[in-house]
Amino acid sequence: MILRGASLASAEAPYPPSPVIADIALDWSTHQRHALGSDNWQLTWADDDHQYGAWGDGGGFGGNNRDGRVGLGYGRIEGDWHNYQGFNVWGGKNAENSAQFSGKSWGTIAIGGVLYSWVIPDEPDTGGPRDHYRYIQLARSTDHAAHWTKPDWRWWREDNLMIPTFLVNGKDNAGARDGYVYSYFIRPQHMNVTHADFGLVVHKPGALFLARVPKDKVFAGRDAYEWFTGMTGSSPAWGPLAAKKPVFENPEGTGWCVSASYNPGLQRYLLATEHTVSHQSVMSLFDAPEPWGPWTTVKYWTPNDRFGRSRPGSRLDWSDNVFFFSFAPKWFSPDGRRFTLVFTGGGNGKNNDSLNTVRGTFRLRG
């Protein structure tokens, strides 16, 4: 994909400024880095008070790109934001349990003591080369990521869907607004997109679809899911897959992965993804009072003002290669103003190709 200078310079936020959050400030003196060579790391907060998340293409905690490397692993993080420790639960170096299958994930959630994870393939079992876009599967663990099982149904690229994430609502999803579990799915740039011909880049124009399912039917099958089909007055409408409509749009694109979480202190839903160009720290953060919006802009980094451009207090090696960040759900302060950002990048086994955390503060309006 050729990136032209004019398009890079034209990045403009697609939604008005947040009425609640004026800005964010990151304390780079708190920057920590672990599991070098293992990327992704969207976290969920489980009933045992630990956080869990998936990594890709590395050895996890204590490993690297060669030592203990797996395509997909799951880790457990114990402790507070400033003093935590990571363990390889499933896959990786000296893992507590061996990995059962490969793939990637940017969406894991804990509900009633059970972990669910959206998984996309590395090499699809339908044949062909490496392709993260081919289909989407669900995995379930009833023993805190030690073992996983998959159902016999999938979402497909032909459904105009790719690489989803769960909306995470606090410990064991106890902060959920209702009895549904919500997931955001990225709309591919075109229906026959493949990893080989398109790559892991920004999809333009960007759009996300929103699905919901009763929390006791997450594993039940495709027909249990309803899709956002637009607004009827001030209420969202829900319908079948064929009637789905975008819940979020950005002409400058969305990244090929996304994160979503609820901040209970501020009572705002937070949505993060890339735009304009991928793997170059051109990130964006949006918020809303409900999972379906209306969306407003918290922070819109640009090619001229990239995420992490200035990092006073951090001595860790850096390159402008960040492509994903999320919020650690356990580490929001009670008032919602303080948070821990978890981010990762494409450093090919170096710098941000790892689990990175940094403490931050939301600056509120008024």
Short mmCIF file of C-alpha atoms in Angstrom, two decimals:
data_model
loop_
_atom_site.label_atom_id
_atom_site.label_comp_id
_atom_site.label_asym_id
_atom_site.label_seq_id
_atom_site.Cartn_x
_atom_site.Cartn_y
_atom_site.Cartn_z
CA MET A 1 0.00 0.00 0.00
CA ILE A 2 1.42 3.42 -1.01
CA LEU A 3 0.92 6.19 1.53
CA ARG A 4 0.87 9.63 -0.02
CA GLY A 5 2.02 12.67 1.92
CA ALA A 6 -1.22 14.56 1.31
CA SER A 7 -3.34 11.86 2.91
CA LEU A 8 -1.01 11.65 5.91
CA ALA A 9 -1.27 15.37 6.52
CA SER A 10 -5.07 15.49 6.25
CA ALA A 11 -5.94 13.37 9.31
CA GLU A 12 -8.87 14.99 11.07
CA ALA A 13 -10.99 13.61 13.90
CA PRO A 14 -14.36 12.33 12.64
CA TYR A 15 -16.29 13.27 15.80
CA PRO A 16 -16.51 16.44 17.94
CA PRO A 17 -14.52 16.80 21.17
CA SER A 18 -15.63 14.84 24.20
CA PRO A 19 -17.93 16.84 26.50
CA VAL A 20 -16.41 15.06 29.51
CA ILE A 21 -12.69 14.44 28.82
CA ALA A 22 -10.60 17.38 27.69
CA ASP A 23 -7.31 15.50 27.24
CA ILE A 24 -5.12 12.76 28.61
CA ALA A 25 -1.71 13.06 30.24
CA LEU A 26 0.71 10.12 30.38
CA ASP A 27 3.35 9.81 33.09
CA TRP A 28 6.19 8.24 31.12
CA SER A 29 8.28 7.78 34.26
CA THR A 30 5.90 4.86 34.99
CA HIS A 31 6.55 3.15 31.64
CA GLN A 32 7.14 -0.59 32.09
CA ARG A 33 7.98 -3.20 29.46
CA HIS A 34 7.68 -6.98 29.73
CA ALA A 35 7.46 -10.08 27.52
CA LEU A 36 9.75 -8.68 24.82
CA GLY A 37 8.81 -10.10 21.43
CA SER A 38 5.18 -10.81 22.40
CA ASP A 39 2.60 -8.27 21.24
CA ASN A 40 -1.16 -7.45 21.50
CA TRP A 41 -2.18 -7.79 25.22
CA GLN A 42 -5.79 -6.66 25.54
CA LEU A 43 -6.69 -7.47 29.17
CA THR A 44 -9.79 -8.58 31.05
CA TRP A 45 -10.34 -8.67 34.83
CA ALA A 46 -11.53 -12.04 36.12
CA ASP A 47 -13.33 -13.22 39.23
CA ASP A 48 -10.05 -14.35 40.86
CA ASP A 49 -8.92 -10.68 40.88
CA HIS A 50 -6.24 -11.30 38.23
CA GLN A 51 -6.11 -9.91 34.69
CA TYR A 52 -5.80 -12.14 31.63
CA GLY A 53 -4.90 -11.43 28.05
CA ALA A 54 -3.62 -12.93 24.82
CA TRP A 55 -0.29 -12.31 23.16
CA GLY A 56 0.99 -13.21 19.71
CA ASP A 57 4.19 -14.58 18.16
CA GLY A 58 6.50 -14.76 21.16
CA GLY A 59 7.49 -16.57 24.31
CA GLY A 60 5.45 -14.44 26.69
CA PHE A 61 6.87 -13.56 30.10
CA GLY A 62 10.50 -14.58 30.31
CA GLY A 63 10.63 -15.61 26.64
CA ASN A 64 11.39 -13.85 23.39
CA ASN A 65 10.83 -14.20 19.65
CA ARG A 66 12.57 -17.60 19.67
CA ASP A 67 12.57 -18.83 23.26
CA GLY A 68 9.17 -20.35 24.04
CA ARG A 69 7.58 -18.80 20.95
CA VAL A 70 3.93 -19.59 20.18
CA GLY A 71 1.57 -18.01 17.68
CA LEU A 72 -1.01 -17.47 20.42
CA GLY A 73 -0.53 -17.50 24.18
CA TYR A 74 -2.51 -16.39 27.23
CA GLY A 75 -0.97 -14.71 30.24
CA ARG A 76 -2.07 -13.87 33.78
CA ILE A 77 -1.12 -10.58 35.42
CA GLU A 78 -1.15 -10.37 39.19
CA GLY A 79 -0.73 -7.28 41.34
CA ASP A 80 -1.18 -3.52 41.15
CA TRP A 81 -0.39 -1.22 38.25
CA HIS A 82 3.00 -0.23 39.66
CA ASN A 83 4.04 -3.63 40.98
CA TYR A 84 2.63 -6.43 38.83
CA GLN A 85 3.97 -9.81 37.75
CA GLY A 86 3.16 -11.84 34.66
CA PHE A 87 2.77 -15.60 34.21
CA ASN A 88 2.42 -17.74 31.09
CA VAL A 89 -0.79 -19.71 31.63
CA TRP A 90 -1.22 -21.23 28.15
CA GLY A 91 1.77 -21.33 25.82
CA GLY A 92 5.11 -19.57 26.04
CA LYS A 93 8.31 -20.18 27.97
CA ASN A 94 7.89 -22.49 30.97
CA ALA A 95 4.13 -22.29 30.55
CA GLU A 96 1.75 -23.70 33.12
CA ASN A 97 -0.13 -25.35 30.22
CA SER A 98 0.76 -26.04 26.59
CA ALA A 99 -0.88 -24.08 23.80
CA GLN A 100 -3.58 -26.06 21.98
CA PHE A 101 -3.92 -24.07 18.77
CA SER A 102 -2.49 -21.05 16.99
CA GLY A 103 -4.02 -17.76 15.92
CA LYS A 104 -4.30 -14.23 17.28
CA SER A 105 -6.67 -12.36 19.60
CA TRP A 106 -7.43 -8.74 20.50
CA GLY A 107 -10.58 -9.51 22.47
CA THR A 108 -10.94 -11.48 25.73
CA ILE A 109 -13.60 -11.07 28.41
CA ALA A 110 -14.39 -12.65 31.79
CA ILE A 111 -18.07 -13.35 32.56
CA GLY A 112 -19.21 -15.32 35.58
CA GLY A 113 -15.80 -16.90 36.08
CA VAL A 114 -15.57 -17.99 32.44
CA LEU A 115 -13.17 -16.50 29.89
CA TYR A 116 -14.23 -15.97 26.28
CA SER A 117 -11.81 -14.94 23.54
CA TRP A 118 -12.29 -13.98 19.91
CA VAL A 119 -9.62 -15.80 17.88
CA ILE A 120 -8.60 -15.31 14.24
CA PRO A 121 -6.39 -17.75 12.33
CA ASP A 122 -2.74 -17.65 11.44
CA GLU A 123 -2.89 -20.27 8.68
CA PRO A 124 -6.62 -20.93 8.08
CA ASP A 125 -7.79 -24.54 8.20
CA THR A 126 -9.62 -23.80 4.94
CA GLY A 127 -6.23 -23.73 3.19
CA GLY A 128 -4.02 -21.04 1.74
CA PRO A 129 -1.35 -18.77 3.22
CA ARG A 130 -1.37 -16.82 6.46
CA ASP A 131 -4.63 -14.84 6.66
CA HIS A 132 -5.93 -13.06 9.76
CA TYR A 133 -8.98 -11.96 7.77
CA ARG A 134 -10.40 -15.33 6.72
CA TYR A 135 -12.71 -16.09 9.67
CA ILE A 136 -13.40 -15.47 13.37
CA GLN A 137 -13.83 -18.14 16.02
CA LEU A 138 -14.79 -18.02 19.68
CA ALA A 139 -12.85 -19.84 22.40
CA ARG A 140 -13.99 -20.51 25.97
CA SER A 141 -12.05 -21.36 29.13
CA THR A 142 -13.67 -22.47 32.38
CA ASP A 143 -10.34 -22.75 34.24
CA HIS A 144 -8.83 -19.27 33.93
CA ALA A 145 -7.10 -19.77 30.55
CA ALA A 146 -5.52 -23.16 31.35
CA HIS A 147 -7.55 -24.90 28.61
CA TRP A 148 -9.74 -23.65 25.77
CA THR A 149 -12.53 -25.12 23.66
CA LYS A 150 -14.13 -23.83 20.44
CA PRO A 151 -17.69 -24.20 19.12
CA ASP A 152 -18.48 -25.38 15.58
CA TRP A 153 -19.64 -21.99 14.27
CA ARG A 154 -17.73 -18.97 12.90
CA TRP A 155 -18.03 -15.53 11.47
CA TRP A 156 -16.56 -15.24 7.96
CA ARG A 157 -14.95 -12.55 5.84
CA GLU A 158 -17.97 -12.98 3.55
CA ASP A 159 -20.10 -11.67 6.44
CA ASN A 160 -18.26 -8.35 5.92
CA LEU A 161 -16.59 -8.80 9.31
CA MET A 162 -13.09 -9.15 10.67
CA ILE A 163 -11.05 -9.05 13.92
CA PRO A 164 -13.48 -8.21 16.75
CA THR A 165 -13.05 -7.20 20.36
CA PHE A 166 -15.26 -7.45 23.43
CA LEU A 167 -16.52 -4.47 25.38
CA VAL A 168 -14.97 -5.04 28.84
CA ASN A 169 -16.93 -3.80 31.86
CA GLY A 170 -14.87 -4.10 35.03
CA LYS A 171 -14.27 -7.18 37.17
CA ASP A 172 -15.91 -10.29 35.73
CA ASN A 173 -17.99 -7.93 33.55
CA ALA A 174 -19.99 -6.91 36.64
CA GLY A 175 -20.19 -3.32 35.39
CA ALA A 176 -22.19 -4.22 32.28
CA ARG A 177 -25.14 -1.91 31.62
CA ASP A 178 -27.52 -4.83 30.98
CA GLY A 179 -27.64 -8.59 30.46
CA TYR A 180 -25.93 -8.46 27.06
CA VAL A 181 -22.32 -8.93 26.01
CA TYR A 182 -21.23 -6.46 23.31
CA SER A 183 -18.59 -6.93 20.62
CA TYR A 184 -17.23 -4.54 17.99
CA PHE A 185 -16.28 -5.98 14.58
CA ILE A 186 -14.15 -4.17 12.03
CA ARG A 187 -15.54 -3.79 8.52
CA PRO A 188 -12.89 -4.88 5.98
CA GLN A 189 -12.03 -2.47 3.22
CA HIS A 190 -13.52 -4.89 0.72
CA MET A 191 -15.25 -8.26 0.93
CA ASN A 192 -12.48 -10.35 -0.63
CA VAL A 193 -9.59 -8.81 1.31
CA THR A 194 -6.80 -11.20 2.25
CA HIS A 195 -3.78 -10.86 4.48
CA ALA A 196 -1.47 -11.67 1.56
CA ASP A 197 -2.75 -9.00 -0.82
CA PHE A 198 -3.71 -6.27 1.66
CA GLY A 199 -1.52 -6.66 4.72
CA LEU A 200 -2.18 -5.45 8.25
CA VAL A 201 -2.98 -1.85 7.41
CA VAL A 202 -5.70 0.73 8.02
CA HIS A 203 -9.03 -0.06 6.32
CA LYS A 204 -10.63 2.95 4.62
CA PRO A 205 -13.20 4.31 4.95
CA GLY A 206 -13.25 2.98 8.48
CA ALA A 207 -16.31 1.42 10.07
CA LEU A 208 -17.20 -0.79 13.03
CA PHE A 209 -20.24 -2.99 13.52
CA LEU A 210 -21.70 -3.74 16.97
CA ALA A 211 -23.21 -7.08 18.00
CA ARG A 212 -24.84 -8.10 21.26
CA VAL A 213 -25.73 -11.46 22.75
CA PRO A 214 -27.33 -12.49 26.08
CA LYS A 215 -24.55 -13.28 28.52
CA ASP A 216 -25.74 -16.87 28.94
CA LYS A 217 -25.68 -17.45 25.16
CA VAL A 218 -22.23 -16.14 24.18
CA PHE A 219 -21.19 -19.63 23.07
CA ALA A 220 -24.59 -20.66 21.66
CA GLY A 221 -24.15 -19.80 17.99
CA ARG A 222 -24.52 -17.15 15.29
CA ASP A 223 -28.30 -16.94 15.61
CA ALA A 224 -28.04 -15.85 19.25
CA TYR A 225 -26.39 -12.56 18.19
CA GLU A 226 -28.22 -9.36 17.27
CA TRP A 227 -26.68 -6.51 15.29
CA PHE A 228 -26.95 -2.74 15.60
CA THR A 229 -29.11 -1.54 12.69
CA GLY A 230 -29.31 2.17 13.46
CA MET A 231 -31.11 4.48 15.86
CA THR A 232 -34.87 4.77 16.30
CA GLY A 233 -35.21 8.13 17.97
CA SER A 234 -32.89 7.94 20.98
CA SER A 235 -32.89 4.12 21.15
CA PRO A 236 -30.72 1.63 19.26
CA ALA A 237 -32.40 -0.84 16.93
CA TRP A 238 -31.23 -4.44 16.66
CA GLY A 239 -31.68 -6.97 13.89
CA PRO A 240 -30.12 -9.81 11.89
CA LEU A 241 -26.61 -9.87 10.44
CA ALA A 242 -27.82 -8.90 6.97
CA ALA A 243 -29.35 -5.67 8.32
CA LYS A 244 -26.32 -4.47 10.30
CA LYS A 245 -25.14 -0.88 9.99
CA PRO A 246 -21.96 0.79 11.22
CA VAL A 247 -22.01 2.03 14.79
CA PHE A 248 -18.78 4.00 14.26
CA GLU A 249 -17.26 5.51 11.12
CA ASN A 250 -14.09 7.37 10.20
CA PRO A 251 -13.18 8.41 6.64
CA GLU A 252 -9.50 8.27 7.67
CA GLY A 253 -9.94 4.59 8.44
CA THR A 254 -9.88 2.19 11.33
CA GLY A 255 -7.01 -0.05 12.23
CA TRP A 256 -7.14 -3.81 11.76
CA CYS A 257 -7.59 -4.21 15.54
CA VAL A 258 -9.58 -2.26 18.13
CA SER A 259 -10.20 -2.15 21.89
CA ALA A 260 -13.25 -1.16 23.94
CA SER A 261 -13.78 -0.76 27.68
CA TYR A 262 -16.05 0.95 30.17
CA ASN A 263 -14.73 3.52 32.65
CA PRO A 264 -17.16 3.24 35.60
CA GLY A 265 -15.84 6.32 37.40
CA LEU A 266 -16.51 8.58 34.44
CA GLN A 267 -19.41 6.50 33.13
CA ARG A 268 -17.96 6.62 29.64
CA TYR A 269 -17.27 3.92 27.05
CA LEU A 270 -13.78 4.12 25.54
CA LEU A 271 -12.92 2.97 22.02
CA ALA A 272 -9.37 2.93 20.65
CA THR A 273 -7.96 2.15 17.21
CA GLU A 274 -5.59 3.44 14.53
CA HIS A 275 -6.37 5.70 11.60
CA THR A 276 -4.63 6.99 8.45
CA VAL A 277 -1.63 4.63 8.61
CA SER A 278 -0.80 1.48 10.57
CA HIS A 279 2.19 0.52 12.73
CA GLN A 280 3.27 4.16 13.02
CA SER A 281 1.77 5.30 16.37
CA VAL A 282 -1.09 7.16 14.67
CA MET A 283 -3.73 6.30 17.26
CA SER A 284 -7.15 7.59 18.25
CA LEU A 285 -9.35 7.42 21.35
CA PHE A 286 -13.10 8.06 21.42
CA ASP A 287 -15.74 8.02 24.15
CA ALA A 288 -19.51 7.77 24.43
CA PRO A 289 -22.25 7.52 27.07
CA GLU A 290 -23.49 4.21 25.57
CA PRO A 291 -21.88 1.35 23.63
CA TRP A 292 -23.52 2.67 20.43
CA GLY A 293 -22.56 6.32 20.95
CA PRO A 294 -22.92 9.13 20.28
CA TRP A 295 -19.16 9.12 19.81
CA THR A 296 -16.90 12.02 20.63
CA THR A 297 -13.12 12.44 20.41
CA VAL A 298 -10.84 12.22 23.44
CA LYS A 299 -7.50 12.22 21.62
CA TYR A 300 -6.57 12.08 17.94
CA TRP A 301 -2.89 11.58 17.32
CA THR A 302 -1.70 12.37 13.79
CA PRO A 303 1.33 11.65 11.59
CA ASN A 304 2.68 15.02 12.73
CA ASP A 305 1.93 14.34 16.40
CA ARG A 306 2.31 10.62 17.07
CA PHE A 307 1.51 8.68 20.22
CA GLY A 308 4.64 8.67 22.40
CA ARG A 309 6.37 11.46 20.50
CA SER A 310 7.58 12.89 23.82
CA ARG A 311 8.25 10.53 26.73
CA PRO A 312 9.86 12.46 29.58
CA GLY A 313 10.99 10.08 32.29
CA SER A 314 11.12 6.91 30.17
CA ARG A 315 14.51 5.45 29.33
CA LEU A 316 13.19 2.52 27.34
CA ASP A 317 14.09 2.07 23.68
CA TRP A 318 11.44 3.48 21.33
CA SER A 319 10.31 3.39 17.73
CA ASP A 320 7.13 4.84 16.19
CA ASN A 321 5.51 1.44 15.60
CA VAL A 322 2.56 1.32 18.03
CA PHE A 323 -0.58 -0.18 16.46
CA PHE A 324 -2.77 -1.10 19.45
CA PHE A 325 -3.65 0.10 22.91
CA SER A 326 -6.28 -0.66 25.50
CA PHE A 327 -7.04 0.08 29.16
CA ALA A 328 -6.29 -2.33 32.00
CA PRO A 329 -9.76 -2.69 33.57
CA LYS A 330 -8.47 -3.43 37.07
CA TRP A 331 -6.37 -0.29 37.21
CA PHE A 332 -8.91 2.50 36.75
CA SER A 333 -9.02 4.68 39.86
CA PRO A 334 -12.41 4.73 41.66
CA ASP A 335 -13.18 8.20 40.28
CA GLY A 336 -12.15 7.10 36.77
CA ARG A 337 -9.63 9.87 36.32
CA ARG A 338 -6.50 7.73 36.56
CA PHE A 339 -5.81 4.75 34.33
CA THR A 340 -3.15 2.42 33.02
CA LEU A 341 -2.71 2.23 29.28
CA VAL A 342 -1.52 -1.08 27.80
CA PHE A 343 0.07 -0.78 24.38
CA THR A 344 2.08 -2.74 21.86
CA GLY A 345 3.88 -2.24 18.56
CA GLY A 346 5.50 -3.91 15.58
CA GLY A 347 9.12 -3.88 16.70
CA ASN A 348 10.08 -7.29 15.29
CA GLY A 349 11.18 -8.58 18.67
CA LYS A 350 12.43 -5.23 19.95
CA ASN A 351 11.09 -2.15 21.80
CA ASN A 352 7.28 -1.95 21.57
CA ASP A 353 6.84 -5.53 20.34
CA SER A 354 6.03 -6.34 23.98
CA LEU A 355 3.67 -5.68 26.87
CA ASN A 356 3.97 -1.96 27.70
CA THR A 357 2.14 -0.14 30.48
CA VAL A 358 2.08 3.54 31.36
CA ARG A 359 0.04 5.38 33.99
CA GLY A 360 -2.10 8.29 32.89
CA THR A 361 -4.73 10.83 33.91
CA PHE A 362 -7.86 12.05 32.18
CA ARG A 363 -8.13 15.83 32.29
CA LEU A 364 -11.82 16.62 32.64
CA ARG A 365 -13.73 19.61 31.36
CA GLY A 366 -14.84 22.12 33.93
#
